[in-house]
mmCIF file of C-alpha atoms in Angstrom:
data_model
loop_
_atom_site.group_PDB
_atom_site.id
_atom_site.type_symbol
_atom_site.label_atom_id
_atom_site.label_comp_id
_atom_site.label_asym_id
_atom_site.label_seq_id
_atom_site.Cartn_x
_atom_site.Cartn_y
_atom_site.Cartn_z
ATOM 1 C CA UNK A 217 22.074 2.038 -44.516
ATOM 2 C CA UNK A 218 24.024 4.485 -46.632
ATOM 3 C CA UNK A 219 25.377 7.985 -46.511
ATOM 4 C CA UNK A 220 26.257 10.683 -49.002
ATOM 5 C CA UNK A 221 29.342 12.851 -49.201
ATOM 6 C CA UNK A 222 29.416 16.389 -50.570
ATOM 7 C CA UNK A 223 31.850 17.325 -53.332
ATOM 8 C CA UNK A 224 31.337 21.005 -54.307
ATOM 9 C CA UNK A 225 32.003 22.387 -57.567
ATOM 10 C CA UNK A 226 -1.802 61.924 -57.862
ATOM 11 C CA UNK A 227 -3.279 58.693 -58.054
ATOM 12 C CA UNK A 228 -6.050 56.434 -56.842
ATOM 13 C CA UNK A 229 -6.233 52.717 -56.115
ATOM 14 C CA UNK A 230 -6.469 51.558 -59.695
ATOM 15 C CA UNK A 231 -5.400 48.024 -58.875
ATOM 16 C CA UNK A 232 -7.959 46.824 -56.339
ATOM 17 C CA UNK A 233 -7.947 43.312 -57.699
ATOM 18 C CA UNK A 234 -4.165 43.095 -57.557
ATOM 19 C CA UNK A 235 -2.731 40.844 -54.846
ATOM 20 C CA UNK A 236 -6.205 39.522 -53.938
ATOM 21 C CA UNK A 237 -4.778 36.225 -52.850
ATOM 22 C CA UNK A 238 -2.095 37.995 -50.814
ATOM 23 C CA UNK A 239 -4.533 39.880 -48.683
ATOM 24 C CA UNK A 240 -6.702 36.887 -47.931
ATOM 25 C CA UNK A 241 -3.592 35.105 -46.694
ATOM 26 C CA UNK A 242 -2.219 38.041 -44.752
ATOM 27 C CA UNK A 243 -5.510 38.764 -42.991
ATOM 28 C CA UNK A 244 -5.057 35.620 -40.962
ATOM 29 C CA UNK A 245 -1.320 36.040 -40.421
ATOM 30 C CA UNK A 246 -1.529 39.673 -39.335
ATOM 31 C CA UNK A 247 -4.117 39.211 -36.596
ATOM 32 C CA UNK A 248 -2.004 38.928 -33.494
ATOM 33 C CA UNK A 249 -3.806 37.598 -30.477
ATOM 34 C CA UNK A 250 -1.900 37.475 -27.214
ATOM 35 C CA UNK A 251 -4.722 35.958 -25.172
ATOM 36 C CA UNK A 252 -6.119 32.444 -25.708
ATOM 37 C CA UNK A 253 -9.360 32.528 -27.626
ATOM 38 C CA UNK A 254 -8.809 35.984 -29.123
ATOM 39 C CA UNK A 255 -9.627 35.897 -32.837
ATOM 40 C CA UNK A 256 -9.684 38.276 -35.747
ATOM 41 C CA UNK A 257 -12.771 39.739 -37.321
ATOM 42 C CA UNK A 258 -13.470 38.208 -40.734
ATOM 43 C CA UNK A 259 -13.129 40.155 -43.954
ATOM 44 C CA UNK A 260 -16.233 42.377 -44.108
ATOM 45 C CA UNK A 261 -18.794 42.286 -46.877
ATOM 46 C CA UNK A 262 -19.111 45.443 -48.980
ATOM 47 C CA UNK A 263 -21.665 47.154 -46.770
ATOM 48 C CA UNK A 264 -21.446 50.094 -44.336
ATOM 49 C CA UNK A 265 -21.713 47.824 -41.301
ATOM 50 C CA UNK A 266 -20.385 44.321 -40.715
ATOM 51 C CA UNK A 267 -22.988 41.589 -40.912
ATOM 52 C CA UNK A 268 -21.439 39.753 -38.004
ATOM 53 C CA UNK A 269 -18.397 39.927 -35.807
ATOM 54 C CA UNK A 270 -15.737 37.324 -35.469
ATOM 55 C CA UNK A 271 -16.635 34.569 -33.083
ATOM 56 C CA UNK A 272 -15.620 35.702 -29.614
ATOM 57 C CA UNK A 273 -13.886 38.876 -30.861
ATOM 58 C CA UNK A 274 -14.677 42.067 -28.861
ATOM 59 C CA UNK A 275 -14.381 44.359 -31.873
ATOM 60 C CA UNK A 276 -13.982 44.627 -35.631
ATOM 61 C CA UNK A 277 -12.290 46.962 -38.109
ATOM 62 C CA UNK A 278 -13.037 47.754 -41.730
ATOM 63 C CA UNK A 279 -11.971 50.328 -44.267
ATOM 64 C CA UNK A 280 -13.890 53.585 -44.160
ATOM 65 C CA UNK A 281 -13.968 54.128 -47.914
ATOM 66 C CA UNK A 282 -14.638 50.524 -48.769
ATOM 67 C CA UNK A 283 -14.978 49.971 -52.516
ATOM 68 C CA UNK A 284 -13.362 53.280 -53.450
ATOM 69 C CA UNK A 285 -9.711 53.225 -52.451
ATOM 70 C CA UNK A 286 -9.375 49.888 -50.751
ATOM 71 C CA UNK A 287 -8.688 46.321 -51.665
ATOM 72 C CA UNK A 288 -10.957 43.331 -51.396
ATOM 73 C CA UNK A 289 -10.991 42.050 -47.826
ATOM 74 C CA UNK A 290 -11.106 45.438 -46.134
ATOM 75 C CA UNK A 291 -7.462 46.304 -46.643
ATOM 76 C CA UNK A 292 -6.080 49.541 -48.076
ATOM 77 C CA UNK A 293 -4.373 49.766 -51.458
ATOM 78 C CA UNK A 294 -3.009 52.873 -53.150
ATOM 79 C CA UNK A 295 -0.957 53.866 -56.175
ATOM 80 C CA UNK A 296 0.754 57.158 -55.356
ATOM 81 C CA UNK A 297 3.593 59.048 -56.934
ATOM 82 C CA UNK A 298 6.470 60.208 -54.785
ATOM 83 C CA UNK A 299 5.379 63.373 -52.989
ATOM 84 C CA UNK A 300 1.637 62.608 -53.281
ATOM 85 C CA UNK A 301 -0.827 62.476 -50.363
ATOM 86 C CA UNK A 302 -4.126 60.651 -49.867
ATOM 87 C CA UNK A 303 -6.702 60.583 -47.049
ATOM 88 C CA UNK A 304 -8.748 57.622 -45.909
ATOM 89 C CA UNK A 305 -10.298 56.231 -42.737
ATOM 90 C CA UNK A 306 -11.002 53.063 -40.793
ATOM 91 C CA UNK A 307 -14.199 52.211 -38.908
ATOM 92 C CA UNK A 308 -13.827 50.541 -35.510
ATOM 93 C CA UNK A 309 -16.830 48.538 -34.270
ATOM 94 C CA UNK A 310 -17.345 47.840 -30.578
ATOM 95 C CA UNK A 311 -19.287 44.590 -30.388
ATOM 96 C CA UNK A 312 -19.321 44.387 -26.604
ATOM 97 C CA UNK A 313 -21.864 45.635 -24.054
ATOM 98 C CA UNK A 314 -19.543 48.224 -22.531
ATOM 99 C CA UNK A 315 -17.461 51.143 -23.747
ATOM 100 C CA UNK A 316 -14.033 50.233 -25.077
ATOM 101 C CA UNK A 317 -10.924 52.303 -25.670
ATOM 102 C CA UNK A 318 -8.818 51.334 -28.675
ATOM 103 C CA UNK A 319 -5.294 52.283 -29.641
ATOM 104 C CA UNK A 320 -4.734 52.876 -33.365
ATOM 105 C CA UNK A 321 -1.334 53.313 -35.007
ATOM 106 C CA UNK A 322 0.510 52.766 -38.265
ATOM 107 C CA UNK A 323 3.219 50.127 -38.590
ATOM 108 C CA UNK A 324 5.620 48.835 -41.193
ATOM 109 C CA UNK A 325 5.157 45.300 -42.429
ATOM 110 C CA UNK A 326 8.335 43.306 -42.079
ATOM 111 C CA UNK A 327 9.632 39.920 -43.010
ATOM 112 C CA UNK A 328 8.799 37.416 -40.275
ATOM 113 C CA UNK A 329 11.228 34.784 -39.048
ATOM 114 C CA UNK A 330 10.725 31.638 -41.089
ATOM 115 C CA UNK A 331 9.006 33.478 -43.927
ATOM 116 C CA UNK A 332 5.817 35.441 -44.323
ATOM 117 C CA UNK A 333 4.916 38.926 -43.170
ATOM 118 C CA UNK A 334 3.986 40.580 -39.893
ATOM 119 C CA UNK A 335 3.372 44.150 -38.659
ATOM 120 C CA UNK A 336 6.212 45.743 -36.737
ATOM 121 C CA UNK A 337 5.744 46.027 -32.989
ATOM 122 C CA UNK A 338 4.531 49.330 -31.579
ATOM 123 C CA UNK A 339 7.370 51.507 -30.375
ATOM 124 C CA UNK A 340 9.738 50.313 -33.036
ATOM 125 C CA UNK A 341 11.107 53.012 -35.322
ATOM 126 C CA UNK A 342 9.125 52.937 -38.547
ATOM 127 C CA UNK A 343 10.972 53.492 -41.809
ATOM 128 C CA UNK A 344 8.368 53.226 -44.576
ATOM 129 C CA UNK A 345 4.552 53.115 -44.688
ATOM 130 C CA UNK A 346 4.330 52.979 -40.898
ATOM 131 C CA UNK A 347 6.109 56.341 -40.747
ATOM 132 C CA UNK A 348 4.259 57.876 -43.698
ATOM 133 C CA UNK A 349 0.816 57.067 -42.288
ATOM 134 C CA UNK A 350 -0.426 59.791 -39.904
ATOM 135 C CA UNK A 351 -3.617 59.809 -37.841
ATOM 136 C CA UNK A 352 -5.727 62.956 -38.025
ATOM 137 C CA UNK A 353 -6.815 62.543 -34.401
ATOM 138 C CA UNK A 354 -5.587 61.110 -31.128
ATOM 139 C CA UNK A 355 -4.085 57.633 -31.212
ATOM 140 C CA UNK A 356 -6.772 56.397 -28.813
ATOM 141 C CA UNK A 357 -10.505 56.325 -29.469
ATOM 142 C CA UNK A 358 -13.321 55.340 -27.106
ATOM 143 C CA UNK A 359 -16.327 53.603 -28.676
ATOM 144 C CA UNK A 360 -19.672 53.191 -26.922
ATOM 145 C CA UNK A 361 -21.274 49.731 -26.597
ATOM 146 C CA UNK A 362 -22.649 48.331 -29.862
ATOM 147 C CA UNK A 363 -21.389 51.419 -31.683
ATOM 148 C CA UNK A 364 -18.696 52.452 -34.103
ATOM 149 C CA UNK A 365 -16.175 55.254 -34.519
ATOM 150 C CA UNK A 366 -14.297 56.541 -37.544
ATOM 151 C CA UNK A 367 -10.552 57.027 -37.390
ATOM 152 C CA UNK A 368 -9.199 59.250 -40.164
ATOM 153 C CA UNK A 369 -5.648 59.138 -41.423
ATOM 154 C CA UNK A 370 -3.501 60.385 -44.268
ATOM 155 C CA UNK A 371 -0.690 58.768 -46.219
ATOM 156 C CA UNK A 372 2.052 60.950 -47.696
ATOM 157 C CA UNK A 373 4.769 59.460 -49.877
ATOM 158 C CA UNK A 374 8.053 61.308 -49.327
ATOM 159 C CA UNK A 375 9.607 63.085 -52.292
ATOM 160 C CA UNK A 376 12.322 60.947 -53.850
ATOM 161 C CA UNK A 377 10.807 57.618 -52.823
ATOM 162 C CA UNK A 378 12.005 55.013 -55.379
ATOM 163 C CA UNK A 379 9.417 53.151 -57.436
ATOM 164 C CA UNK A 380 8.300 49.819 -56.083
ATOM 165 C CA UNK A 381 5.991 48.014 -53.680
ATOM 166 C CA UNK A 382 5.707 49.120 -50.052
ATOM 167 C CA UNK A 383 3.698 47.424 -47.340
ATOM 168 C CA UNK A 384 2.424 48.786 -44.058
ATOM 169 C CA UNK A 385 -0.526 48.227 -41.761
ATOM 170 C CA UNK A 386 -3.072 50.100 -39.722
ATOM 171 C CA UNK A 387 -3.193 48.365 -36.350
ATOM 172 C CA UNK A 388 -6.133 48.614 -33.940
ATOM 173 C CA UNK A 389 -5.399 47.265 -30.476
ATOM 174 C CA UNK A 390 -7.612 46.575 -27.465
ATOM 175 C CA UNK A 391 -5.925 46.030 -24.125
ATOM 176 C CA UNK A 392 -7.940 44.351 -21.403
ATOM 177 C CA UNK A 393 -7.562 45.266 -17.702
ATOM 178 C CA UNK A 394 -5.013 43.325 -15.722
ATOM 179 C CA UNK A 395 -6.292 40.105 -14.202
ATOM 180 C CA UNK A 396 -4.984 38.287 -11.158
ATOM 181 C CA UNK A 397 -1.219 38.185 -11.328
ATOM 182 C CA UNK A 398 -1.029 41.536 -13.119
ATOM 183 C CA UNK A 399 -1.151 40.110 -16.637
ATOM 184 C CA UNK A 400 -2.597 42.262 -19.419
ATOM 185 C CA UNK A 401 -3.750 40.822 -22.690
ATOM 186 C CA UNK A 402 -4.009 42.703 -25.948
ATOM 187 C CA UNK A 403 -5.950 41.832 -29.080
ATOM 188 C CA UNK A 404 -4.798 43.479 -32.288
ATOM 189 C CA UNK A 405 -6.239 43.576 -35.783
ATOM 190 C CA UNK A 406 -3.980 44.780 -38.587
ATOM 191 C CA UNK A 407 -5.322 45.974 -41.921
ATOM 192 C CA UNK A 408 -2.774 45.925 -44.734
ATOM 193 C CA UNK A 409 -1.779 49.202 -46.386
ATOM 194 C CA UNK A 410 -0.317 48.316 -49.778
ATOM 195 C CA UNK A 411 1.358 51.183 -51.595
ATOM 196 C CA UNK A 412 2.704 51.148 -55.120
ATOM 197 C CA UNK A 413 4.940 53.982 -56.248
ATOM 198 C CA UNK A 414 4.720 53.890 -60.065
ATOM 199 C CA UNK A 415 7.898 53.416 -62.021
ATOM 200 C CA UNK A 416 10.030 50.700 -63.509
ATOM 201 C CA UNK A 417 9.526 47.372 -61.809
ATOM 202 C CA UNK A 418 12.772 45.671 -60.870
ATOM 203 C CA UNK A 419 12.250 41.978 -60.230
ATOM 204 C CA UNK A 420 15.451 40.715 -58.652
ATOM 205 C CA UNK A 421 15.909 37.334 -56.998
ATOM 206 C CA UNK A 422 19.065 35.893 -55.467
ATOM 207 C CA UNK A 423 19.801 32.583 -53.815
ATOM 208 C CA UNK A 424 22.304 31.700 -51.141
ATOM 209 C CA UNK A 425 24.524 28.644 -51.322
ATOM 210 C CA UNK A 426 22.589 25.384 -51.438
ATOM 211 C CA UNK A 427 23.475 23.405 -48.320
ATOM 212 C CA UNK A 428 22.602 19.931 -47.113
ATOM 213 C CA UNK A 429 22.909 17.639 -44.131
ATOM 214 C CA UNK A 430 21.855 14.056 -43.290
ATOM 215 C CA UNK A 431 18.315 13.852 -41.934
ATOM 216 C CA UNK A 432 15.878 10.997 -41.421
ATOM 217 C CA UNK A 433 17.728 8.497 -43.539
ATOM 218 C CA UNK A 434 18.082 10.970 -46.408
ATOM 219 C CA UNK A 435 19.475 14.412 -47.127
ATOM 220 C CA UNK A 436 17.851 17.739 -46.189
ATOM 221 C CA UNK A 437 18.624 20.726 -48.404
ATOM 222 C CA UNK A 438 18.180 24.416 -47.544
ATOM 223 C CA UNK A 439 18.498 27.584 -49.605
ATOM 224 C CA UNK A 440 17.491 31.182 -48.847
ATOM 225 C CA UNK A 441 15.641 33.397 -51.325
ATOM 226 C CA UNK A 442 16.346 37.133 -51.141
ATOM 227 C CA UNK A 443 14.279 39.886 -52.726
ATOM 228 C CA UNK A 444 16.844 42.413 -53.923
ATOM 229 C CA UNK A 445 14.447 44.259 -56.243
ATOM 230 C CA UNK A 446 11.623 46.734 -55.653
ATOM 231 C CA UNK A 447 8.502 44.618 -56.182
ATOM 232 C CA UNK A 448 6.662 42.158 -53.983
ATOM 233 C CA UNK A 449 6.525 38.601 -55.271
ATOM 234 C CA UNK A 450 5.638 35.035 -54.406
ATOM 235 C CA UNK A 451 7.851 32.102 -55.209
ATOM 236 C CA UNK A 452 7.918 28.360 -55.642
ATOM 237 C CA UNK A 453 10.975 26.146 -55.741
ATOM 238 C CA UNK A 454 12.130 22.624 -56.496
ATOM 239 C CA UNK A 455 15.200 20.466 -56.079
ATOM 240 C CA UNK A 456 16.344 19.052 -59.416
ATOM 241 C CA UNK A 457 18.186 15.736 -59.014
ATOM 242 C CA UNK A 458 20.054 13.970 -61.801
ATOM 243 C CA UNK A 459 22.142 10.823 -61.718
ATOM 244 C CA UNK A 460 21.650 7.099 -61.176
ATOM 245 C CA UNK A 461 20.263 6.897 -64.692
ATOM 246 C CA UNK A 462 17.240 9.150 -64.056
ATOM 247 C CA UNK A 463 16.097 12.676 -63.197
ATOM 248 C CA UNK A 464 13.479 13.799 -60.700
ATOM 249 C CA UNK A 465 12.308 16.836 -58.748
ATOM 250 C CA UNK A 466 11.467 17.390 -55.091
ATOM 251 C CA UNK A 467 9.377 20.424 -54.010
ATOM 252 C CA UNK A 468 10.861 23.035 -51.706
ATOM 253 C CA UNK A 469 8.702 24.321 -48.863
ATOM 254 C CA UNK A 470 7.122 26.642 -47.947
ATOM 255 C CA UNK A 471 5.635 27.737 -51.234
ATOM 256 C CA UNK A 472 3.405 30.584 -52.346
ATOM 257 C CA UNK A 473 4.458 32.964 -49.570
ATOM 258 C CA UNK A 474 5.359 36.586 -50.223
ATOM 259 C CA UNK A 475 8.751 38.225 -49.911
ATOM 260 C CA UNK A 476 8.843 41.989 -49.566
ATOM 261 C CA UNK A 477 11.652 44.040 -51.124
ATOM 262 C CA UNK A 478 14.664 43.581 -48.896
ATOM 263 C CA UNK A 479 13.145 40.469 -47.295
ATOM 264 C CA UNK A 480 14.121 36.828 -47.471
ATOM 265 C CA UNK A 481 12.745 33.365 -46.832
ATOM 266 C CA UNK A 482 14.411 29.996 -46.307
ATOM 267 C CA UNK A 483 13.270 26.974 -48.318
ATOM 268 C CA UNK A 484 13.738 23.355 -47.338
ATOM 269 C CA UNK A 485 13.527 20.104 -49.299
ATOM 270 C CA UNK A 486 14.223 16.539 -48.251
ATOM 271 C CA UNK A 487 15.656 13.929 -50.558
ATOM 272 C CA UNK A 488 14.714 10.387 -49.531
ATOM 273 C CA UNK A 489 14.969 6.936 -51.130
ATOM 274 C CA UNK A 490 18.577 7.555 -52.073
ATOM 275 C CA UNK A 491 20.190 4.865 -54.230
ATOM 276 C CA UNK A 492 22.702 2.607 -52.525
ATOM 277 C CA UNK A 493 25.447 3.364 -54.993
ATOM 278 C CA UNK A 494 25.378 6.448 -57.226
ATOM 279 C CA UNK A 495 26.664 9.933 -57.901
ATOM 280 C CA UNK A 496 23.924 12.587 -57.836
ATOM 281 C CA UNK A 497 23.850 16.253 -58.835
ATOM 282 C CA UNK A 498 21.342 18.432 -56.949
ATOM 283 C CA UNK A 499 20.375 21.990 -57.916
ATOM 284 C CA UNK A 500 17.694 24.276 -56.456
ATOM 285 C CA UNK A 501 15.455 26.153 -58.872
ATOM 286 C CA UNK A 502 13.221 29.021 -57.651
ATOM 287 C CA UNK A 503 10.635 30.913 -59.693
ATOM 288 C CA UNK A 504 9.488 34.313 -58.407
ATOM 289 C CA UNK A 505 6.169 35.697 -59.647
ATOM 290 C CA UNK A 506 4.829 39.215 -59.370
ATOM 291 C CA UNK A 507 1.031 38.820 -59.057
ATOM 292 C CA UNK A 508 -0.408 39.616 -62.444
ATOM 293 C CA UNK A 509 3.045 40.440 -63.752
ATOM 294 C CA UNK A 510 6.469 39.101 -64.608
ATOM 295 C CA UNK A 511 8.211 35.933 -63.505
ATOM 296 C CA UNK A 512 11.859 35.112 -63.050
ATOM 297 C CA UNK A 513 13.612 31.798 -62.449
ATOM 298 C CA UNK A 514 17.006 31.474 -60.795
ATOM 299 C CA UNK A 515 19.123 28.433 -59.993
ATOM 300 C CA UNK A 516 21.543 27.707 -57.192
ATOM 301 C CA UNK A 517 24.959 26.103 -57.227
ATOM 302 C CA UNK A 518 25.123 22.359 -57.826
ATOM 303 C CA UNK A 519 25.797 19.999 -54.944
ATOM 304 C CA UNK A 520 27.278 16.627 -55.901
ATOM 305 C CA UNK A 521 26.549 13.628 -53.710
ATOM 306 C CA UNK A 522 28.389 10.333 -53.700
ATOM 307 C CA UNK A 523 26.096 7.692 -52.283
ATOM 308 C CA UNK A 524 27.812 4.540 -51.066
ATOM 309 C CA UNK A 525 26.591 1.698 -48.784
ATOM 310 C CA UNK A 526 29.298 2.136 -46.204
ATOM 311 C CA UNK A 527 27.818 -0.266 -43.649
ATOM 312 C CA UNK A 528 27.289 -3.021 -46.180
ATOM 313 C CA UNK A 529 30.774 -2.488 -47.539
ATOM 314 C CA UNK A 530 32.226 -2.604 -44.028
ATOM 315 C CA UNK A 531 30.383 -5.826 -43.267
ATOM 316 C CA UNK A 532 31.486 -7.356 -46.551
ATOM 317 C CA UNK A 533 35.088 -6.320 -45.951
ATOM 318 C CA UNK A 534 34.877 -7.715 -42.458
ATOM 319 C CA UNK A 535 33.561 -10.965 -43.871
ATOM 320 C CA UNK A 536 36.539 -11.133 -46.204
ATOM 321 C CA UNK A 537 39.185 -10.146 -43.679
ATOM 322 C CA UNK A 538 37.913 -12.183 -40.733
ATOM 323 C CA UNK A 539 38.821 -15.628 -42.169
ATOM 324 C CA UNK A 540 42.265 -14.365 -43.186
ATOM 325 C CA UNK A 541 42.853 -12.910 -39.738
ATOM 326 C CA UNK A 542 41.699 -16.127 -38.106
ATOM 327 C CA UNK A 543 43.980 -18.139 -40.379
ATOM 328 C CA UNK A 544 46.917 -15.898 -39.530
ATOM 329 C CA UNK A 545 46.303 -16.369 -35.793
ATOM 330 C CA UNK A 546 46.006 -20.147 -36.174
ATOM 331 C CA UNK A 547 49.132 -20.260 -38.315
ATOM 332 C CA UNK A 548 51.105 -18.234 -35.784
ATOM 333 C CA UNK A 549 50.049 -20.506 -32.942
ATOM 334 C CA UNK A 550 50.833 -23.626 -35.002
ATOM 335 C CA UNK A 551 54.327 -22.355 -35.791
ATOM 336 C CA UNK A 552 54.933 -21.606 -32.112
ATOM 337 C CA UNK A 553 53.844 -25.119 -31.245
ATOM 338 C CA UNK A 554 56.145 -26.609 -33.875
ATOM 339 C CA UNK A 555 59.075 -24.583 -32.515
ATOM 340 C CA UNK A 556 58.408 -25.845 -28.993
ATOM 341 C CA UNK A 557 58.264 -29.439 -30.187
ATOM 342 C CA UNK A 558 61.484 -29.019 -32.117
ATOM 343 C CA UNK A 559 63.190 -27.570 -29.049
ATOM 344 C CA UNK A 560 61.925 -30.480 -26.951
ATOM 345 C CA UNK A 561 63.271 -33.046 -29.446
ATOM 346 C CA UNK A 562 66.638 -31.287 -29.558
ATOM 347 C CA UNK A 563 66.857 -31.329 -25.761
ATOM 348 C CA UNK A 564 65.876 -35.010 -25.641
ATOM 349 C CA UNK A 565 68.573 -36.003 -28.140
ATOM 350 C CA UNK A 566 71.197 -34.111 -26.144
ATOM 351 C CA UNK A 567 70.131 -35.896 -22.986
ATOM 352 C CA UNK A 568 70.415 -39.253 -24.637
ATOM 353 C CA UNK A 569 73.946 -38.490 -25.864
ATOM 354 C CA UNK A 570 74.973 -37.521 -22.355
ATOM 355 C CA UNK A 571 73.619 -40.753 -20.929
ATOM 356 C CA UNK A 572 75.407 -42.886 -23.491
ATOM 357 C CA UNK A 573 78.659 -41.125 -22.728
ATOM 358 C CA UNK A 574 78.321 -41.918 -19.004
ATOM 359 C CA UNK A 575 77.864 -38.339 -18.064
ATOM 360 C CA UNK A 576 74.496 -38.095 -16.452
ATOM 361 C CA UNK A 577 73.037 -34.668 -16.086
ATOM 362 C CA UNK A 578 74.037 -32.746 -12.984
ATOM 363 C CA UNK A 579 70.561 -32.873 -11.661
ATOM 364 C CA UNK A 580 70.347 -36.692 -12.034
ATOM 365 C CA UNK A 581 69.610 -38.108 -8.520
ATOM 366 C CA UNK A 582 71.438 -41.338 -9.303
ATOM 367 C CA UNK A 583 74.625 -39.378 -9.985
ATOM 368 C CA UNK A 584 74.153 -37.529 -6.695
ATOM 369 C CA UNK A 585 73.892 -40.872 -4.770
ATOM 370 C CA UNK A 586 77.000 -42.277 -6.415
ATOM 371 C CA UNK A 587 79.020 -39.236 -5.584
ATOM 372 C CA UNK A 588 77.992 -39.465 -1.948
ATOM 373 C CA UNK A 589 79.304 -43.032 -1.639
ATOM 374 C CA UNK A 590 82.742 -42.164 -2.993
ATOM 375 C CA UNK A 591 83.257 -39.383 -0.511
ATOM 376 C CA UNK A 592 82.052 -40.433 2.927
#
């Protein structure tokens, strides 16, 4: 067993292929199902109608102008200058055998707790794409059984909007009637709206202080990545460990997730198999990558660890001190015994001198009997 101590020292969608991996990942993460068994519709094939619906899903959604202004996977992607406006639509498919009423609204995409992205909840004040996206009709639409309906919307970028990447979503929600107990369930499908305002890309990455704590017989390190620029990026990180005559790296997790401008994500790495006796230097290194674009690597502060086998040392010290302590106790008792014996010998010699002088001790019974005879 050992432990370590810390010692600090107008435009169109000209980039449809961009962020392809992002959208395939976000499609799963942005389908929010509040009822067990509710699932999202899969990414549609490039055809006017979906070939099949998601297993068990009551409806599906795809982009209305698929292949023209939208990204692969049925999401929406635009490159618009500040002040520009574009129109598009979404097609809602009712796969059930009865009429359904759907609620459609725009929402910002925000940084989720623990990393990743998620659409903002309805009713929350929207500040970016969710506020710029306006429906051209009522927010609710009723679709007949086995039919579809088109929902048109427009996206206007406010004048003065800084260049950069902006994410939003078009959310289609279906609320089922209340069941016993008065519980409603709602199934929502969110299609990403990715907006790029052309201009100078500013890739900025910052890291918080690298921290650590004992965990599972090793050390667990955490550091938070913050996107302080204006472009969306993914990142990957490692812990770089030097000392004990070698160097090695440990991956930080999660990896490959996206951080929106103004967002952050916390990375964790665990260092195991620590040497029994060594001084280690640990630094976090994070590389941010703009899909199809620039990369930037930043490093954290260095944490210095002193690894020492405290338990073994304590046992060894105890093994050294125990015999000495035992010897001291034995020696003390032996000296006390010698003092008692010396005192006994001194008392015995005094008694003998008294007897030879004819002065028996006062408590001698023979002297008591003699005294009684002399004084009747």
